[in-house]
XYZ file of C-alpha atoms in Angstrom:
459
model
C -39.415 63.748 -78.387
C -37.900 65.408 -75.383
C -41.354 66.224 -74.081
C -42.521 62.643 -74.617
C -39.478 61.320 -72.824
C -40.158 63.597 -69.882
C -43.755 62.371 -69.779
C -42.607 58.770 -69.779
C -40.145 59.608 -66.971
C -42.960 61.226 -64.984
C -45.127 58.169 -65.515
C -42.404 55.952 -64.129
C -42.039 58.223 -61.121
C -45.802 58.124 -60.523
C -45.789 54.393 -60.951
C -42.956 53.980 -58.462
C -44.743 56.265 -56.018
C -47.953 54.346 -56.397
C -46.090 51.073 -55.919
C -44.398 52.507 -52.834
C -47.687 53.738 -51.403
C -49.304 50.373 -52.128
C -46.406 48.536 -50.464
C -46.603 50.750 -47.370
C -50.352 50.381 -47.267
C -50.021 46.597 -47.520
C -47.446 46.539 -44.737
C -49.695 48.625 -42.516
C -52.642 46.381 -43.327
C -50.675 43.228 -42.570
C -49.412 44.797 -39.331
C -52.972 45.639 -38.281
C -54.103 42.090 -39.088
C -51.244 40.664 -37.032
C -52.127 42.957 -34.114
C -55.808 42.028 -34.282
C -55.049 38.310 -34.523
C -52.642 38.664 -31.629
C -55.283 40.362 -29.497
C -57.957 37.839 -30.468
C -55.584 34.943 -29.923
C -54.647 36.354 -26.532
C -58.285 36.796 -25.591
C -59.246 33.305 -26.753
C -56.377 31.632 -24.963
C -57.386 33.208 -21.657
C -61.141 32.915 -22.048
C -62.539 29.416 -22.251
C -64.798 29.970 -19.246
C -68.504 30.814 -19.238
C -69.073 33.995 -21.326
C -65.485 33.846 -22.660
C -64.692 34.015 -26.414
C -64.331 30.790 -28.400
C -64.236 29.394 -31.903
C -65.464 25.864 -31.108
C -67.041 23.817 -28.270
C -63.624 22.367 -27.522
C -62.468 25.804 -26.303
C -65.061 25.900 -23.512
C -63.472 23.868 -20.750
C -63.021 26.093 -17.710
C -66.603 26.230 -16.386
C -68.477 23.002 -15.646
C -71.496 22.526 -17.953
C -70.523 25.624 -20.005
C -69.226 23.617 -22.920
C -71.170 25.141 -25.811
C -69.611 27.741 -28.144
C -72.530 29.663 -29.642
C -73.231 32.542 -32.023
C -74.333 35.473 -29.842
C -74.135 38.143 -32.595
C -76.359 36.393 -35.131
C -73.585 36.582 -37.720
C -73.310 32.820 -38.282
C -69.981 32.718 -36.398
C -69.769 31.059 -32.972
C -68.054 33.384 -30.539
C -68.946 32.865 -26.865
C -69.030 29.991 -24.292
C -72.518 29.346 -22.937
C -74.235 26.813 -20.673
C -75.273 23.571 -22.293
C -78.913 22.535 -22.648
C -80.609 22.073 -19.280
C -78.416 24.650 -17.535
C -78.444 28.446 -17.207
C -75.863 30.972 -16.033
C -76.129 32.196 -12.453
C -76.429 35.901 -11.678
C -72.685 36.551 -11.727
C -72.007 34.391 -14.795
C -69.602 32.285 -12.750
C -71.403 28.940 -12.962
C -74.036 27.003 -14.892
C -77.008 26.015 -12.742
C -79.081 22.918 -13.466
C -82.404 23.949 -14.898
C -84.400 22.513 -12.016
C -81.950 23.396 -9.235
C -82.022 26.485 -7.043
C -81.978 29.555 -9.326
C -82.651 27.319 -12.360
C -85.464 28.054 -14.861
C -88.898 26.523 -14.363
C -92.501 26.770 -15.443
C -94.061 25.153 -12.363
C -93.163 24.028 -8.824
C -92.939 20.462 -10.112
C -89.834 21.409 -12.126
C -87.869 22.361 -9.014
C -86.573 19.027 -7.725
C -82.771 19.126 -7.691
C -82.126 21.320 -4.633
C -83.651 20.338 -1.285
C -86.205 22.907 -0.063
C -85.924 24.897 -3.325
C -89.263 23.662 -4.621
C -90.949 26.957 -5.455
C -91.140 28.273 -9.039
C -91.624 32.019 -8.713
C -91.964 35.109 -10.886
C -88.664 36.989 -10.598
C -89.316 39.428 -13.470
C -92.664 40.730 -12.203
C -94.286 39.795 -15.500
C -96.851 37.447 -13.991
C -94.981 34.409 -15.348
C -93.122 32.057 -12.991
C -89.587 31.497 -14.215
C -87.061 30.584 -11.525
C -86.664 27.994 -8.712
C -86.407 29.595 -5.282
C -86.277 28.422 -1.663
C -89.604 27.627 -0.076
C -91.020 29.607 2.827
C -88.831 29.373 5.906
C -85.618 28.914 3.933
C -83.143 31.240 2.206
C -80.401 30.636 -0.348
C -76.833 30.370 0.951
C -74.110 32.679 -0.338
C -73.282 30.541 -3.385
C -76.926 29.795 -4.262
C -76.191 26.073 -3.944
C -78.493 25.242 -1.011
C -81.530 26.486 0.915
C -80.794 27.164 4.580
C -83.519 26.859 7.206
C -84.552 30.305 8.326
C -83.459 29.671 11.887
C -80.408 27.518 11.094
C -76.796 28.693 10.865
C -76.652 31.478 8.253
C -80.476 31.650 8.198
C -82.386 34.947 8.649
C -83.456 36.082 12.108
C -84.679 39.067 14.060
C -83.586 37.891 17.522
C -81.440 35.213 19.215
C -84.608 33.286 19.999
C -85.091 32.603 16.266
C -81.799 30.696 15.992
C -82.689 27.228 17.217
C -82.013 24.725 14.411
C -78.206 24.518 14.487
C -76.478 23.616 17.755
C -74.364 26.493 19.094
C -75.565 28.834 16.332
C -77.847 30.761 18.663
C -76.692 34.313 17.986
C -78.633 36.651 15.691
C -76.111 39.237 14.533
C -75.900 42.265 12.261
C -73.987 41.153 9.155
C -74.755 44.237 7.035
C -73.476 46.832 9.530
C -76.821 48.604 9.429
C -77.550 48.235 13.149
C -80.194 45.557 12.456
C -79.589 41.923 13.392
C -80.337 39.673 10.438
C -78.465 36.351 10.397
C -77.866 33.369 12.729
C -74.204 32.877 13.593
C -72.129 30.664 15.874
C -71.943 31.769 19.483
C -68.719 32.873 21.133
C -66.165 30.069 21.255
C -67.447 28.401 18.086
C -66.865 28.908 14.349
C -68.785 27.706 11.294
C -67.394 24.688 9.435
C -66.539 24.903 5.742
C -70.059 24.160 4.522
C -71.792 26.388 7.085
C -73.715 23.356 8.351
C -72.375 23.233 11.909
C -70.633 25.302 14.565
C -67.293 23.840 15.622
C -65.955 24.478 19.102
C -62.996 26.790 18.930
C -60.713 24.168 20.412
C -62.265 21.151 18.686
C -60.994 19.429 15.529
C -60.774 22.080 12.772
C -61.363 24.836 15.351
C -59.033 27.876 15.669
C -56.081 27.747 18.033
C -52.831 29.482 18.879
C -51.111 26.553 20.623
C -51.494 22.793 21.176
C -52.879 23.525 24.629
C -55.995 25.058 23.034
C -56.950 21.799 21.293
C -58.748 19.883 24.019
C -62.324 19.193 22.878
C -61.781 16.411 20.325
C -59.943 13.264 21.408
C -56.607 12.879 19.595
C -56.986 16.263 17.849
C -54.449 17.953 20.069
C -52.150 19.493 17.462
C -52.370 23.183 16.556
C -50.857 23.455 13.079
C -50.167 26.068 10.408
C -52.745 25.507 7.644
C -52.082 28.747 5.744
C -48.335 28.282 5.312
C -47.693 31.634 6.945
C -45.569 30.260 9.810
C -48.422 30.854 12.285
C -50.310 27.904 13.817
C -54.047 28.396 13.454
C -56.120 25.202 13.414
C -56.575 22.050 15.537
C -55.718 18.842 13.668
C -55.399 15.138 14.467
C -52.126 14.064 16.006
C -49.705 11.681 14.319
C -51.225 8.227 13.840
C -54.754 9.556 13.358
C -56.765 11.100 10.510
C -59.995 13.109 10.541
C -63.200 11.270 9.670
C -65.433 12.352 6.795
C -67.323 14.976 8.784
C -64.279 16.322 10.648
C -65.929 15.390 13.936
C -63.432 12.797 15.190
C -59.886 11.530 14.736
C -59.662 7.915 13.603
C -56.666 5.792 14.567
C -54.628 4.321 11.738
C -55.743 0.708 11.367
C -59.241 1.355 12.714
C -62.389 1.595 10.587
C -61.857 4.463 8.094
C -58.287 4.833 9.358
C -55.151 4.754 7.218
C -53.690 1.403 6.128
C -51.192 -0.078 3.706
C -52.327 -3.725 3.731
C -55.219 -5.767 5.123
C -52.975 -6.784 7.995
C -52.787 -3.118 9.015
C -56.529 -3.080 9.722
C -56.685 -4.483 13.229
C -58.273 -1.671 15.206
C -61.976 -2.384 14.592
C -63.677 -5.774 14.654
C -64.725 -6.927 11.167
C -63.006 -3.929 9.517
C -60.043 -5.881 8.172
C -60.112 -4.869 4.502
C -57.708 -2.187 3.242
C -59.229 -0.344 0.265
C -57.640 2.782 -1.256
C -55.480 3.090 1.862
C -58.444 3.064 4.253
C -59.739 0.278 6.475
C -63.251 -0.820 5.516
C -65.765 -3.378 6.775
C -65.376 -6.875 5.379
C -67.955 -8.539 3.146
C -71.263 -9.004 4.939
C -70.794 -5.989 7.210
C -71.332 -2.239 6.860
C -70.213 0.781 8.873
C -72.590 2.321 11.392
C -73.603 5.972 11.033
C -70.782 7.162 13.292
C -68.296 4.985 11.378
C -67.021 3.478 14.610
C -68.132 -0.128 14.125
C -68.978 -2.701 11.450
C -72.513 -4.072 11.707
C -73.529 -7.414 10.271
C -75.944 -7.158 7.371
C -79.396 -8.048 8.653
C -78.699 -6.914 12.213
C -80.094 -3.736 13.784
C -78.785 -0.809 11.683
C -77.239 -3.276 9.251
C -77.844 -3.296 5.493
C -81.047 -4.819 4.085
C -83.101 -4.763 0.901
C -86.362 -6.147 2.355
C -87.794 -7.003 5.832
C -86.970 -10.739 5.497
C -83.272 -9.764 5.485
C -83.556 -8.448 9.050
C -83.206 -11.589 11.146
C -80.145 -11.071 13.318
C -81.527 -8.766 16.030
C -84.683 -9.566 17.988
C -87.526 -7.144 17.222
C -85.485 -5.398 14.495
C -87.365 -6.862 11.552
C -88.202 -3.667 9.681
C -86.176 -2.591 6.618
C -86.242 1.211 6.247
C -84.004 3.168 3.839
C -81.916 0.006 3.355
C -81.247 -0.383 7.104
C -82.770 -2.787 9.603
C -84.754 -0.946 12.274
C -86.774 -1.780 15.360
C -90.393 -2.674 14.777
C -93.290 -0.598 16.070
C -93.360 -0.496 19.862
C -89.585 -0.814 20.192
C -86.636 1.572 19.984
C -82.870 1.083 19.686
C -80.656 1.429 22.735
C -77.937 4.089 22.874
C -75.355 1.783 21.294
C -77.778 0.707 18.576
C -77.310 -2.965 19.333
C -80.728 -4.076 20.679
C -84.384 -3.086 20.389
C -86.016 -2.128 23.682
C -89.752 -2.294 24.249
C -91.334 1.106 24.751
C -91.958 1.560 28.453
C -89.102 -0.732 29.508
C -85.785 0.459 30.964
C -84.170 2.790 28.357
C -87.277 2.461 26.203
C -89.315 5.352 24.814
C -91.814 7.176 27.026
C -93.789 10.419 27.105
C -94.578 10.422 30.827
C -93.714 8.317 33.929
C -96.957 6.370 33.620
C -95.623 4.905 30.355
C -92.716 3.223 32.160
C -94.207 -0.074 33.241
C -92.004 -2.626 31.512
C -89.132 -2.870 34.012
C -89.409 -3.037 37.797
C -88.159 0.160 39.483
C -87.687 1.913 36.126
C -90.685 4.199 36.438
C -89.032 7.559 35.750
C -89.397 9.207 32.322
C -86.376 11.426 31.607
C -85.603 12.915 28.184
C -88.294 10.632 26.697
C -86.620 7.481 28.057
C -87.516 5.264 31.002
C -84.847 5.333 33.728
C -84.329 3.733 37.113
C -85.901 5.551 40.025
C -83.861 7.136 42.814
C -81.891 4.542 44.786
C -81.517 2.236 41.802
C -79.199 2.064 38.783
C -79.200 0.092 35.542
C -77.168 -3.100 35.316
C -74.441 -3.422 32.687
C -76.842 -4.940 30.144
C -79.400 -2.196 30.918
C -82.114 -4.809 31.396
C -82.826 -4.289 35.092
C -82.659 -1.697 37.868
C -80.413 -2.745 40.754
C -80.769 -1.242 44.212
C -77.742 0.864 45.104
C -75.352 -1.104 47.314
C -76.433 -4.507 46.020
C -74.448 -6.782 43.677
C -74.133 -4.830 40.411
C -75.587 -1.733 42.046
C -74.069 1.725 42.288
C -71.441 2.590 44.887
C -68.815 5.198 45.655
C -66.744 3.276 48.202
C -66.776 -0.356 49.355
C -68.641 0.550 52.520
C -71.652 1.380 50.332
C -71.953 -2.278 49.326
C -74.083 -3.748 52.103
C -77.120 -5.305 50.442
C -75.636 -8.526 49.027
C -73.642 -11.000 51.106
C -69.984 -11.299 49.988
C -70.440 -8.446 47.500
C -68.720 -5.729 49.505
C -66.150 -4.586 46.938
C -66.706 -1.337 45.012
C -65.059 -1.504 41.584
C -65.710 0.974 38.766
C -68.620 2.440 40.773
C -70.351 -0.978 40.971
C -70.602 -3.445 43.868
C -68.781 -6.653 42.981
C -68.199 -10.043 44.591
C -65.359 -10.234 47.108
C -62.177 -12.173 46.352
C -62.874 -15.920 46.369
C -66.498 -15.449 45.343
C -68.204 -15.205 41.975
C -71.649 -14.083 40.839
C -74.276 -16.649 39.985
C -75.773 -16.650 36.447
C -78.616 -14.320 37.434
C -76.195 -11.849 39.096
C -78.180 -11.903 42.352
C -75.719 -13.514 44.786
C -72.013 -14.280 45.255
C -71.015 -17.933 45.548
C -67.837 -19.253 47.137
C -65.244 -20.435 44.619
C -66.460 -22.318 41.541
C -70.026 -23.601 41.647
C -68.891 -26.709 39.776
C -66.400 -27.562 42.580
C -69.151 -27.341 45.156
C -71.271 -29.800 43.213
C -68.354 -32.270 42.876
C -67.647 -32.043 46.591
C -71.264 -32.828 47.384
C -71.154 -35.755 44.983
C -68.048 -37.276 46.653
C -69.660 -36.910 50.095
C -72.664 -38.858 48.843
C -70.441 -41.554 47.326
C -68.372 -41.938 50.522
C -71.551 -42.105 52.610
C -73.067 -44.670 50.268
C -70.104 -47.133 50.122
C -70.126 -48.279 53.819
C -73.868 -48.750 53.677
C -73.477 -50.981 50.617
C -70.743 -53.011 52.268
C -72.800 -53.447 55.437
C -75.771 -54.674 53.459
């Protein structure tokens, strides 16, 4: 009995020990599970980008077009964010590239349509099978693989300065790899590349670097050197108060002018026909559209105005062609500098290849920069329709004593000979008439009447 009792006591002790071991084991197991869940939860919460862990599509939100949570381990459990159909990951797994864009997959050149000048489907794996869209000959991919840059444009490859000709002021071929070999076109001294590496901005122009307001002189109304990095150091030229930069950061637009800031329609009074305030910017009114430079509103159907077919283009003589939804000059004509009229090729300001082409306007027989210009001793009138001899009415002058060719037009104003006080130009701008031509006619009429009355009475 005593022995049996001791055995039963030992069994209880073993049972308690086993229970204790089981409890401890369970606690450790639960602790491990909590730790693992914590780590997984932490990883998932911070990784909803491309290649990050996930449990559902809804987790994949941080990388555009990487909204698919897929099973990458073939264990029937989705676990990683991947690009959606039609897109593939770029080399660094930082973005999803459209299948037919630069660096996108392809099976033929015809697939590569989404990125300009990236129309070549090439074999990148050296397995004799084309697989990826690349830039065509003469172009290279930019740093972010989002565009193909012309070989001799800004950021394009080069072997000498002479190669860099496509981007204005980007005429320096420099060594960017520090290997003593020049390789890439860069902006010349005094200029810096804009944000998109599409142009070189003068150091003191809008968006150019500066250390004081006095540096900002190249862009009208962009004369403020401001701190753009919030480091208490001024560094970049910006538009002054009352102006905002246009879309391309090439000019400062006055508040109230086309594309300028506004609060109401009444605020838009700086540009003719741009009297509509939309999303706090002045826009052209119905029936008008902005010109390319966004400095004026052009009537639909006029030269450079909006059109859908040639019959829409009726408002400017000889501009009856509709090209890319804009009215353009017909064959044999070209637009003037202001883009307001179509000039016949060979006429003053018209297109030419050589002086012999310039036969449309008297004394405009000089071909300069592919345009017909007035010959020496003559200058264009204000309407640029005729060449006026220097010193004549409407002709060029420096001082009044230069104005000797037209009677009573001996006043030099704004570098042009004008009629003297008390005289005005006739409709053809060829002579100066005393006073008002209408008054002269009335005076003549009264003389005739007075002369006629006595004769009538005598008869």
